[in-house]
């Protein structure tokens, strides 16, 4: 009989498609991915669900403003979410879109179960409605403002179907009391309990004023309330009404991860909807805090969003993850600053883990030809190696417990205590000095053996947060096993066998120049915020397009870092012959070129207009980056990039030429 693993089903909120994904959405999804990876290491059969919330007035209005259908709008933003999670290499198992047919079937089923039990009736609503929060506001603030978001509400009058929320007050309070960790953190639980004790009114669960939604099962005039729809997606995503086997296996969810602003929907409405339909309740709802920017919540409406891609593409995916989890105390708000990001990166990753790993591996090469030396027999172990081993065991226990409690910042802090202890161990034992004395070979071996074991502990424990870098270091240590299936509770000191061949030392987190890197990130942020491309703020001509995939982004080199030949060979450079060039109306720095690159003629938009007239470029042989992902500049598609030197303080572009005549399409090596 194959061993059956216990299951662990967790979800992120399904994100609205009225705005593109930003760092706030990324935060929740990265946290979910970290928990998923940790639980997989602990032997669970994990399912991580995320997705997009595509119905409702917000989306309807955003689409109208953009002049497209709501479905076309939803398709585009949902695609951006999927693409971003892929770029960040998040271990997502299920992705649900609320416009999928399976969602409608599931929502109808849940609703009809509640209706059959008598919890749904037809009524009439007249009052204020908050479009932003997609909810009726029974008691608006003075001036008709929504008490949640403080935005103006709108007067609506409509016939509705109601859900008998008022009947669930006692059952909900009983739930919170009997399962004290149903809502976490504790402060949030208290808020919800106070709200429910204050009394619950029936909830309108249909709309006639909105068209963009799932139709009411037997009354097409109505669409189903967007939150009833959205919450049900947690069930649809694992087969409710569609795939009974999956559904039975994974429901109820062990964890719904959410931001604190949507707690009431999850901790009050959702369990009530499920109780009414007699379906099992999720086990836990954890409401975390917000990333703030200059003390304000990062959000589309405030226009202060930061995006994850520039950080991931500049410092690497793992650096982004590390910062998000280390800097913010999970559950509380945290301020985002690029300065803090780069300080942490340099201190903890470049000088900390990255440096430690490359030093240890390099010394094993230098002193033992790349083969892990044997430890000195137990009896003669020096006290200091014993102390390091016991520190590793202590950190293991503490970090595991913190992970289990979702205290990621504390977990990382404790793992970095072991980084510091290992550094200190090397500083004290001075292997470089021992190496000079042939009589101290055994001691030198012991020191490096112990340091390597400790590094093995560090990376296994850091794996949920730094999946890519930890895997690389794991392999550098000569480990053949899969780091992702190490049980973090049972890491054995000494598991790394003497005689193991270690890999090449590699600096995974090159030091970043703060000013230069910060400027690069900012320029990329601008590019994302203004995808039409304003050449004055766009990166210089030879910087990769923002849409280019972050190949090997986990270890993407920081500024001025050395790359290997395999990285360089990913860039396809070809000779291009400019066949035609023209200006783009309204854009004075860019030109649209048609460039013959051998097998085909490409349209390329290049920021060359400050240096060349279109006529000057026609007939020129240029260097083209031929394998860049297409992107749009000022709405014009560009399929490649022209290489140019950026000269002077303005970065004036000067194109490259050839000493001899060369045919279009010839490859540059
Ligand atoms: N569609 C609803 C959720 C339905 S779930 C059944 C929704 N979508 S949203 O696009 O607005 O996403 C909100 C979630 O994104 C927050 O709950 C949080 O998880 C994440 N964040 C959005 N901005 C954030 C910050 N500034 N900081 C941290 N997380 C943030 O609400």
XYZ file of C-alpha atoms and ligand atoms in Angstrom:
700
model
C 0.000 0.000 0.000
C 1.504 3.385 -0.917
C 1.806 5.656 2.059
C -0.866 8.352 1.970
C 0.334 11.789 2.880
C -1.849 14.057 4.965
C -3.338 16.829 2.838
C -2.936 20.568 3.222
C -5.074 22.884 1.122
C -4.347 26.600 1.231
C -5.569 29.573 -0.746
C -4.694 33.173 -1.488
C -7.491 35.632 -2.175
C -8.536 35.528 -5.791
C -7.470 38.914 -7.047
C -9.641 41.484 -8.790
C -8.853 41.987 -12.419
C -9.509 45.706 -12.372
C -5.804 46.338 -11.820
C -2.582 44.631 -12.707
C -0.756 42.684 -9.999
C 1.503 44.685 -7.696
C 3.767 44.001 -4.752
C 0.818 43.686 -2.322
C -0.741 40.825 -4.284
C 2.691 39.315 -4.710
C 3.212 39.373 -0.969
C 0.221 37.165 -0.151
C 1.059 34.781 -2.971
C 4.716 34.528 -1.950
C 3.688 33.852 1.657
C 1.328 31.130 0.434
C 4.081 29.636 -1.690
C 6.454 29.654 1.285
C 3.941 27.854 3.480
C 3.229 25.403 0.651
C 6.919 24.615 0.245
C 7.402 24.222 3.972
C 4.424 21.884 4.286
C 5.599 19.832 1.305
C 8.979 19.436 3.005
C 7.125 18.255 6.103
C 5.505 15.499 4.058
C 2.103 16.971 3.240
C 0.190 16.579 0.014
C -0.184 20.321 -0.550
C -2.555 22.105 -2.878
C -2.081 25.838 -3.302
C -4.859 27.732 -5.035
C -4.880 31.259 -6.355
C -6.861 32.917 -9.110
C -8.746 35.934 -10.308
C -12.026 37.526 -9.291
C -13.478 38.742 -12.552
C -17.112 39.745 -12.004
C -18.734 42.789 -10.472
C -19.140 46.460 -10.999
C -15.496 47.379 -10.475
C -14.403 45.239 -13.390
C -17.394 46.275 -15.492
C -16.423 49.922 -15.028
C -12.700 49.440 -15.569
C -13.433 47.615 -18.834
C -15.789 50.357 -19.971
C -13.154 52.991 -19.278
C -10.672 50.982 -21.334
C -13.201 50.605 -24.160
C -13.201 46.799 -24.138
C -15.619 44.092 -23.022
C -15.370 42.964 -19.392
C -14.313 39.518 -20.594
C -11.523 40.917 -22.768
C -10.388 43.075 -19.879
C -10.490 40.128 -17.487
C -8.578 37.924 -19.931
C -5.781 40.444 -20.148
C -5.296 40.999 -16.430
C -5.807 37.327 -15.529
C -3.071 36.606 -18.078
C -0.795 39.092 -16.337
C -1.360 37.349 -13.024
C -0.617 33.932 -14.474
C 2.461 35.277 -16.208
C 3.757 36.960 -13.060
C 3.347 33.868 -10.898
C 5.203 31.917 -13.556
C 8.006 34.439 -13.734
C 8.335 34.301 -9.946
C 8.289 30.496 -10.143
C 5.601 30.138 -7.492
C 4.475 26.599 -6.798
C 0.817 27.129 -7.620
C -1.229 23.991 -8.058
C -4.603 25.418 -9.063
C -5.625 28.653 -10.721
C -9.291 29.571 -10.782
C -10.956 32.307 -12.806
C -14.493 33.166 -11.787
C -15.559 33.471 -15.432
C -14.877 29.792 -16.069
C -17.976 27.619 -16.666
C -17.095 25.327 -13.728
C -17.400 28.332 -11.421
C -20.975 29.024 -12.444
C -21.918 25.396 -11.826
C -20.303 25.450 -8.390
C -21.866 28.769 -7.353
C -25.308 27.597 -8.417
C -24.898 24.402 -6.515
C -23.847 26.074 -3.279
C -26.568 28.675 -3.571
C -29.297 26.125 -4.251
C -28.158 24.024 -1.286
C -28.631 27.084 0.951
C -31.918 27.950 -0.746
C -33.256 24.419 -0.258
C -32.584 24.748 3.447
C -34.617 27.964 3.503
C -31.808 30.481 3.962
C -32.523 32.546 0.842
C -35.582 34.737 0.256
C -36.644 37.551 -2.039
C -36.759 41.083 -0.619
C -36.340 44.693 -1.494
C -33.364 46.925 -0.870
C -33.212 50.685 -0.876
C -30.106 52.402 0.410
C -26.466 53.197 -0.152
C -23.997 50.983 -2.003
C -20.206 51.132 -2.042
C -18.907 50.175 -5.481
C -15.327 49.995 -4.264
C -16.080 47.405 -1.587
C -18.918 45.859 -3.582
C -21.265 46.019 -0.601
C -24.382 47.708 0.736
C -23.730 50.289 3.390
C -26.420 50.294 6.022
C -24.911 53.063 8.091
C -22.872 55.444 5.934
C -20.604 58.015 7.551
C -21.609 61.684 7.390
C -21.628 62.821 3.778
C -22.711 59.350 2.648
C -19.190 57.914 2.886
C -18.494 54.208 3.156
C -17.310 53.334 6.682
C -14.802 50.815 5.278
C -13.011 52.739 2.537
C -14.311 56.281 3.198
C -15.330 56.691 -0.426
C -18.725 58.146 -1.458
C -21.503 55.573 -1.659
C -24.236 55.499 -4.310
C -27.967 55.370 -3.759
C -29.529 52.205 -5.126
C -32.992 50.718 -5.046
C -33.434 47.151 -6.116
C -35.311 43.938 -5.663
C -32.913 41.382 -4.265
C -32.456 37.924 -2.980
C -31.361 37.876 0.610
C -29.287 35.488 2.643
C -30.483 35.008 6.239
C -27.210 36.040 7.831
C -29.072 37.177 10.960
C -29.777 33.544 11.803
C -26.083 32.735 12.106
C -24.986 35.051 14.875
C -24.975 32.414 17.622
C -23.467 29.706 15.477
C -20.675 32.000 14.360
C -19.872 33.097 17.904
C -19.837 29.470 18.974
C -17.431 28.697 16.128
C -15.003 31.474 17.162
C -15.147 30.309 20.765
C -14.751 26.625 20.107
C -12.007 27.095 17.540
C -9.948 29.969 18.899
C -7.477 29.780 16.031
C -10.160 29.918 13.330
C -9.330 33.622 12.914
C -5.759 34.749 13.296
C -4.038 36.817 14.511
C -5.809 37.169 17.859
C -6.501 40.909 17.438
C -8.404 40.225 14.238
C -10.422 37.530 15.975
C -11.432 40.027 18.631
C -12.532 42.546 15.999
C -14.695 39.985 14.244
C -16.255 38.765 17.477
C -17.146 42.318 18.469
C -18.707 42.874 15.053
C -20.807 39.706 15.209
C -21.874 40.370 18.799
C -23.186 43.721 17.570
C -25.823 41.824 15.567
C -26.023 40.685 11.952
C -28.452 41.830 9.289
C -29.546 39.705 6.382
C -27.307 40.098 3.387
C -28.354 40.868 -0.135
C -26.817 38.259 -2.421
C -28.092 39.352 -5.811
C -27.951 42.480 -7.956
C -30.172 43.706 -10.754
C -28.146 46.844 -11.449
C -25.104 44.920 -12.631
C -24.938 42.726 -15.703
C -21.399 41.395 -15.337
C -21.849 38.416 -13.058
C -23.142 34.885 -12.717
C -26.888 34.849 -13.406
C -29.219 33.830 -10.590
C -30.172 30.179 -11.204
C -33.846 30.681 -12.014
C -34.167 34.449 -12.343
C -32.065 35.952 -15.105
C -32.805 39.536 -14.051
C -30.414 39.047 -11.148
C -26.739 38.342 -11.003
C -25.168 36.743 -7.965
C -23.388 38.999 -5.483
C -19.701 39.109 -6.409
C -18.499 38.030 -2.962
C -20.752 34.963 -2.943
C -19.270 34.132 -6.318
C -15.660 34.868 -5.317
C -15.658 32.943 -2.038
C -17.106 29.872 -3.720
C -14.080 29.775 -6.017
C -12.086 28.281 -3.135
C -14.277 25.215 -3.587
C -14.535 25.273 -7.372
C -10.763 25.247 -7.654
C -10.592 21.784 -6.132
C -13.547 20.272 -7.930
C -16.735 21.207 -6.088
C -19.656 20.209 -8.303
C -17.208 18.986 -10.899
C -14.719 16.453 -9.593
C -16.066 14.729 -6.498
C -12.902 12.754 -5.822
C -10.709 15.850 -5.683
C -13.286 17.759 -3.750
C -13.713 15.059 -1.113
C -9.971 14.743 -0.843
C -9.045 18.391 -0.351
C -11.984 20.209 1.190
C -12.083 21.812 3.745
C -9.192 24.196 3.281
C -6.638 24.210 6.061
C -5.881 27.874 5.462
C -7.285 30.937 3.734
C -4.603 33.612 3.587
C -5.972 37.105 3.141
C -5.238 40.778 3.726
C -6.940 42.330 6.736
C -9.365 44.438 4.651
C -11.323 41.383 3.512
C -11.573 39.676 6.864
C -15.292 40.173 7.388
C -16.148 38.480 4.107
C -14.025 35.494 5.044
C -14.644 35.194 8.759
C -18.359 36.058 8.886
C -20.064 35.651 5.503
C -18.090 32.663 4.247
C -18.636 30.355 7.232
C -22.303 31.375 7.277
C -22.704 30.557 3.557
C -21.114 27.172 4.207
C -23.169 26.445 7.327
C -26.318 27.240 5.353
C -25.316 24.800 2.622
C -24.193 22.264 5.253
C -20.675 22.075 3.893
C -17.582 21.768 6.108
C -15.845 24.984 7.178
C -12.245 25.947 6.486
C -9.897 25.441 9.421
C -8.164 28.785 9.593
C -8.290 32.300 8.242
C -5.155 34.343 8.620
C -5.464 38.067 7.901
C -2.112 39.722 7.353
C -1.230 43.403 7.295
C -0.473 45.725 4.423
C 2.592 46.857 2.659
C 2.574 50.604 2.933
C 4.421 53.034 0.748
C 5.186 56.332 2.437
C 2.772 55.291 5.213
C -0.181 54.665 2.896
C -1.582 51.321 1.791
C -0.121 50.339 -1.528
C -3.079 50.182 -3.874
C -4.293 51.062 -7.326
C -6.640 53.702 -6.018
C -3.770 55.556 -4.337
C -1.531 55.063 -7.355
C 1.466 54.210 -5.173
C 1.956 50.623 -6.227
C 5.372 49.063 -6.379
C 5.877 46.117 -8.668
C 7.747 42.897 -8.005
C 9.316 42.414 -11.444
C 11.999 45.114 -11.217
C 13.232 43.668 -7.920
C 13.127 40.086 -9.161
C 14.869 40.991 -12.409
C 17.546 43.037 -10.721
C 18.314 41.160 -7.515
C 16.683 37.809 -8.228
C 13.447 36.097 -7.212
C 14.878 34.825 -3.944
C 16.019 38.280 -2.911
C 12.485 39.558 -3.438
C 11.039 36.708 -1.383
C 13.591 37.134 1.364
C 12.899 40.816 1.683
C 9.114 40.412 1.760
C 9.250 37.752 4.447
C 12.126 39.098 6.522
C 11.172 42.747 6.590
C 7.501 42.518 7.481
C 6.243 40.934 10.673
C 3.525 38.665 9.360
C 0.197 40.034 10.522
C 1.361 43.631 10.912
C 1.760 46.480 8.421
C 5.188 47.255 7.011
C 6.652 50.153 5.076
C 8.292 49.384 1.775
C 11.479 51.193 0.910
C 14.061 50.483 -1.741
C 16.765 51.520 0.646
C 15.707 48.884 3.184
C 15.519 46.320 0.389
C 19.078 46.968 -0.741
C 20.447 47.178 2.780
C 18.949 43.783 3.605
C 20.093 42.333 0.318
C 23.690 43.364 0.809
C 23.875 42.537 4.501
C 21.969 39.262 4.688
C 22.296 37.766 1.236
C 25.430 39.141 -0.425
C 27.672 39.468 2.641
C 25.748 36.893 4.658
C 24.597 33.656 3.125
C 26.064 34.155 -0.361
C 29.511 34.927 0.927
C 29.478 32.140 3.503
C 28.458 29.520 0.950
C 31.031 30.517 -1.646
C 33.785 30.668 0.980
C 33.082 27.204 2.338
C 32.852 25.564 -1.078
C 35.931 27.429 -2.326
C 37.982 26.304 0.703
C 36.982 22.672 0.223
C 38.298 23.027 -3.317
C 41.413 24.844 -2.308
C 42.482 22.619 0.577
C 40.916 19.243 -0.265
C 40.638 19.201 -4.058
C 36.862 19.595 -3.892
C 36.272 16.481 -1.772
C 34.591 16.803 1.618
C 37.140 15.762 4.248
C 36.290 13.219 6.947
C 35.513 14.510 10.410
C 37.880 13.819 13.250
C 36.549 10.914 15.379
C 33.965 11.996 17.921
C 36.287 11.796 20.918
C 38.624 14.409 19.602
C 36.013 16.840 18.328
C 36.983 20.238 19.492
C 34.493 22.032 21.645
C 33.893 24.642 19.044
C 32.613 22.151 16.432
C 30.323 20.638 19.053
C 29.023 24.105 19.826
C 28.298 24.740 16.146
C 26.473 21.425 15.848
C 24.342 22.187 18.846
C 23.604 25.703 17.576
C 22.431 24.129 14.301
C 20.130 21.755 16.183
C 18.731 24.580 18.280
C 18.119 26.804 15.239
C 16.428 23.915 13.501
C 13.883 23.502 16.319
C 13.255 27.197 16.690
C 12.962 27.935 12.961
C 10.585 25.024 12.381
C 8.357 26.228 15.174
C 8.348 29.761 13.770
C 7.433 28.474 10.335
C 4.585 26.516 11.865
C 3.349 29.674 13.555
C 3.764 31.690 10.308
C 6.412 33.845 11.981
C 8.556 34.069 8.885
C 10.596 37.029 9.956
C 11.513 35.280 13.211
C 12.287 32.049 11.383
C 14.707 33.848 9.082
C 16.244 35.763 11.932
C 17.012 32.536 13.736
C 18.412 30.873 10.597
C 20.666 33.886 10.112
C 21.928 33.394 13.648
C 23.344 30.154 12.349
C 24.837 31.998 9.355
C 26.545 34.346 11.825
C 27.636 31.473 14.086
C 29.171 29.653 11.124
C 30.972 32.800 9.996
C 32.241 33.277 13.505
C 33.357 29.650 13.649
C 35.476 30.137 10.519
C 36.874 33.409 11.792
C 37.956 31.750 15.025
C 39.306 28.518 13.564
C 41.100 30.270 10.672
C 41.227 27.402 8.186
C 43.590 29.482 6.000
C 46.104 29.437 8.861
C 45.581 25.718 9.618
C 46.218 24.986 5.936
C 49.750 26.270 6.252
C 50.638 23.671 8.885
C 50.776 20.035 7.620
C 50.337 18.816 11.220
C 46.913 20.490 11.342
C 45.355 18.743 8.330
C 42.918 16.753 10.480
C 41.789 19.857 12.298
C 41.396 21.727 9.021
C 39.281 18.856 7.748
C 37.107 18.976 10.819
C 36.565 22.710 10.519
C 35.453 22.511 6.907
C 33.396 19.405 7.565
C 31.531 21.202 10.359
C 31.093 24.391 8.328
C 29.662 22.408 5.411
C 27.226 20.561 7.708
C 26.098 23.841 9.145
C 25.613 25.343 5.687
C 23.556 22.297 4.788
C 21.279 22.998 7.762
C 21.023 26.655 6.847
C 19.953 26.088 3.270
C 17.510 23.305 4.101
C 15.846 25.546 6.676
C 15.864 28.555 4.345
C 14.521 26.528 1.420
C 10.850 27.543 1.774
C 11.902 31.194 1.455
C 14.903 30.872 -0.875
C 13.957 27.902 -3.037
C 16.380 28.653 -5.868
C 19.498 29.753 -4.047
C 19.121 27.008 -1.433
C 18.853 24.365 -4.152
C 21.995 25.668 -5.823
C 23.981 25.669 -2.597
C 22.622 22.233 -1.730
C 23.975 20.938 -5.029
C 27.241 22.809 -4.581
C 27.651 20.867 -1.364
C 27.534 17.724 -3.454
C 24.065 16.691 -2.229
C 22.296 14.380 -4.654
C 19.017 14.256 -2.733
C 16.146 16.636 -3.368
C 16.294 19.543 -0.947
C 12.539 20.039 -1.345
C 11.848 16.689 0.255
C 14.091 17.087 3.278
C 12.049 17.039 6.455
C 13.108 20.265 8.193
C 12.341 18.677 11.571
C 14.828 15.899 11.029
C 17.969 17.320 9.505
C 20.885 15.212 10.610
C 24.259 16.754 11.409
C 26.741 14.629 9.537
C 24.338 13.684 6.771
C 26.797 15.126 4.297
C 29.148 12.206 3.742
C 32.934 12.544 3.784
C 34.294 11.919 0.297
C 31.440 13.853 -1.332
C 32.566 15.884 -4.319
C 31.426 19.459 -3.974
C 30.424 21.624 -6.947
C 31.952 24.848 -8.159
C 31.798 27.804 -5.793
C 29.491 30.491 -7.125
C 28.539 33.873 -5.721
C 24.755 33.650 -5.762
C 24.082 37.107 -4.418
C 26.618 39.537 -5.858
C 26.891 42.763 -3.906
C 24.656 45.475 -5.304
C 25.701 49.089 -5.640
C 22.847 50.763 -3.776
C 22.507 53.920 -5.799
C 22.896 52.337 -9.179
C 20.616 49.374 -8.386
C 17.972 51.579 -6.873
C 17.961 53.722 -10.010
C 17.679 50.651 -12.185
C 14.734 49.385 -10.180
C 13.083 52.773 -10.355
C 13.547 52.999 -14.118
C 11.988 49.562 -14.508
C 9.115 50.574 -12.225
C 8.478 53.568 -14.487
C 8.496 51.322 -17.488
C 5.846 49.064 -15.937
C 3.739 51.990 -14.788
C 3.903 53.524 -18.222
C 4.077 50.585 -20.601
C 3.610 52.861 -23.615
C 7.252 53.784 -22.974
C 8.589 57.259 -22.409
C 12.120 57.134 -23.708
C 13.315 59.798 -21.306
C 12.724 57.451 -18.396
C 12.988 54.142 -20.220
C 16.148 52.128 -19.735
C 18.932 52.805 -22.257
C 18.764 51.023 -25.579
C 20.822 48.009 -24.541
C 18.869 47.257 -21.347
C 16.531 44.261 -21.648
C 12.875 45.070 -22.256
C 10.646 44.963 -19.199
C 8.620 42.208 -20.811
C 11.601 39.942 -21.309
C 11.424 36.783 -19.236
C 13.796 36.762 -16.292
C 15.888 33.844 -17.452
C 17.613 32.410 -14.415
C 16.172 35.286 -12.442
C 16.739 33.482 -9.167
C 20.346 34.346 -9.448
C 20.047 37.302 -11.780
C 23.286 39.176 -11.468
C 23.296 42.472 -9.688
C 24.883 45.455 -11.346
C 28.463 44.968 -12.475
C 28.425 41.310 -11.492
C 30.208 38.776 -13.686
C 28.073 36.371 -15.681
C 29.086 33.001 -17.068
C 29.347 32.291 -20.790
C 26.121 30.258 -20.550
C 24.283 33.428 -19.528
C 25.802 35.430 -22.355
C 24.976 32.734 -24.872
C 21.283 33.126 -24.072
C 21.357 36.454 -25.908
C 21.009 36.045 -29.658
C 22.859 38.870 -31.402
C 22.587 39.225 -35.175
C 23.604 41.612 -37.893
C 20.590 43.616 -39.071
C 20.201 45.769 -42.174
C 17.885 48.750 -41.645
C 15.459 48.656 -44.583
C 13.258 51.549 -43.522
C 12.863 53.974 -40.638
C 10.090 56.358 -39.683
C 9.021 58.610 -36.869
C 6.128 57.679 -34.583
C 3.595 60.505 -34.233
C 3.657 61.974 -30.730
C 6.904 60.253 -29.729
C 9.957 62.351 -30.392
C 12.688 60.006 -29.177
C 11.791 56.724 -30.794
C 11.762 55.466 -34.364
C 10.020 52.543 -35.992
C 12.491 50.506 -38.040
C 12.115 47.556 -40.363
C 15.277 45.509 -40.020
C 16.379 42.582 -42.184
C 17.964 39.965 -39.884
C 18.536 37.232 -42.453
C 15.567 34.874 -42.331
C 13.080 37.675 -41.728
C 12.489 41.414 -41.558
C 11.567 42.596 -38.078
C 9.751 45.672 -36.826
C 11.842 47.208 -34.064
C 11.106 50.360 -32.106
C 14.332 52.001 -30.975
C 15.142 55.106 -28.929
C 17.503 56.436 -31.603
C 15.719 59.599 -32.725
C 17.828 61.885 -30.514
C 20.951 60.872 -32.474
C 19.795 59.937 -35.970
C 17.274 61.001 -38.571
C 15.321 58.137 -40.154
C 17.191 58.747 -43.435
C 20.588 58.345 -41.749
C 19.665 54.913 -40.473
C 18.354 53.369 -43.677
C 21.004 51.103 -45.206
C 23.031 50.881 -41.968
C 24.167 47.527 -40.594
C 23.349 47.326 -36.896
C 23.569 44.829 -34.041
C 20.173 43.380 -33.139
C 19.184 41.461 -30.012
C 17.010 38.987 -31.882
C 15.493 36.861 -29.106
C 13.890 39.488 -26.909
C 10.249 38.945 -26.016
C 8.114 41.391 -28.038
C 6.883 44.474 -26.219
C 5.004 47.603 -27.112
C 6.441 51.095 -27.041
C 3.922 53.863 -27.474
C 1.507 51.186 -28.585
C 3.805 50.009 -31.405
C 5.090 46.460 -31.232
C 8.839 46.031 -31.073
C 10.407 42.682 -31.915
C 13.989 43.003 -30.854
C 16.405 45.700 -29.862
C 19.201 47.663 -31.517
C 22.440 47.679 -29.541
C 23.908 51.122 -29.004
C 26.469 52.765 -26.764
C 24.930 55.195 -24.274
C 27.185 58.232 -24.396
C 27.432 61.187 -22.052
C 25.209 62.122 -19.133
C 22.075 61.929 -21.315
C 22.974 58.433 -22.514
C 22.877 59.571 -26.166
C 22.670 56.403 -28.281
C 25.426 55.649 -30.803
C 24.914 52.529 -32.895
C 27.593 49.859 -33.454
C 29.033 49.317 -36.931
C 31.351 46.689 -38.460
C 34.954 46.996 -39.670
C 34.122 44.947 -42.768
C 30.982 44.273 -44.747
C 28.845 41.564 -43.118
C 25.655 39.870 -44.343
C 22.360 40.492 -42.520
C 21.508 37.635 -40.169
C 25.154 36.771 -39.345
C 25.408 35.763 -35.692
C 27.612 37.691 -33.278
C 29.634 35.651 -30.863
N -11.243 39.857 -5.059
C -11.100 40.146 -3.691
C -10.789 38.885 -2.910
C -11.764 37.771 -3.087
S -11.270 36.356 -2.219
C -12.529 35.325 -2.300
C -9.991 41.154 -3.486
N -9.097 41.275 -4.465
S -7.848 42.297 -4.478
O -7.285 42.244 -5.800
O -8.224 43.564 -4.006
O -6.777 41.646 -3.555
C -6.757 41.928 -2.210
C -5.658 41.130 -1.553
O -4.376 41.415 -2.154
C -5.466 41.506 -0.096
O -6.417 40.856 0.705
C -4.058 41.045 0.127
O -4.022 39.676 0.199
C -3.380 41.500 -1.169
N -2.954 42.887 -1.083
C -3.362 43.912 -1.893
N -2.704 45.050 -1.518
C -1.880 44.782 -0.490
C -0.932 45.525 0.237
N -0.711 46.787 0.024
N -0.222 44.861 1.180
C -0.363 43.516 1.418
N -1.267 42.800 0.753
C -2.076 43.407 -0.167
O -9.970 41.773 -2.442
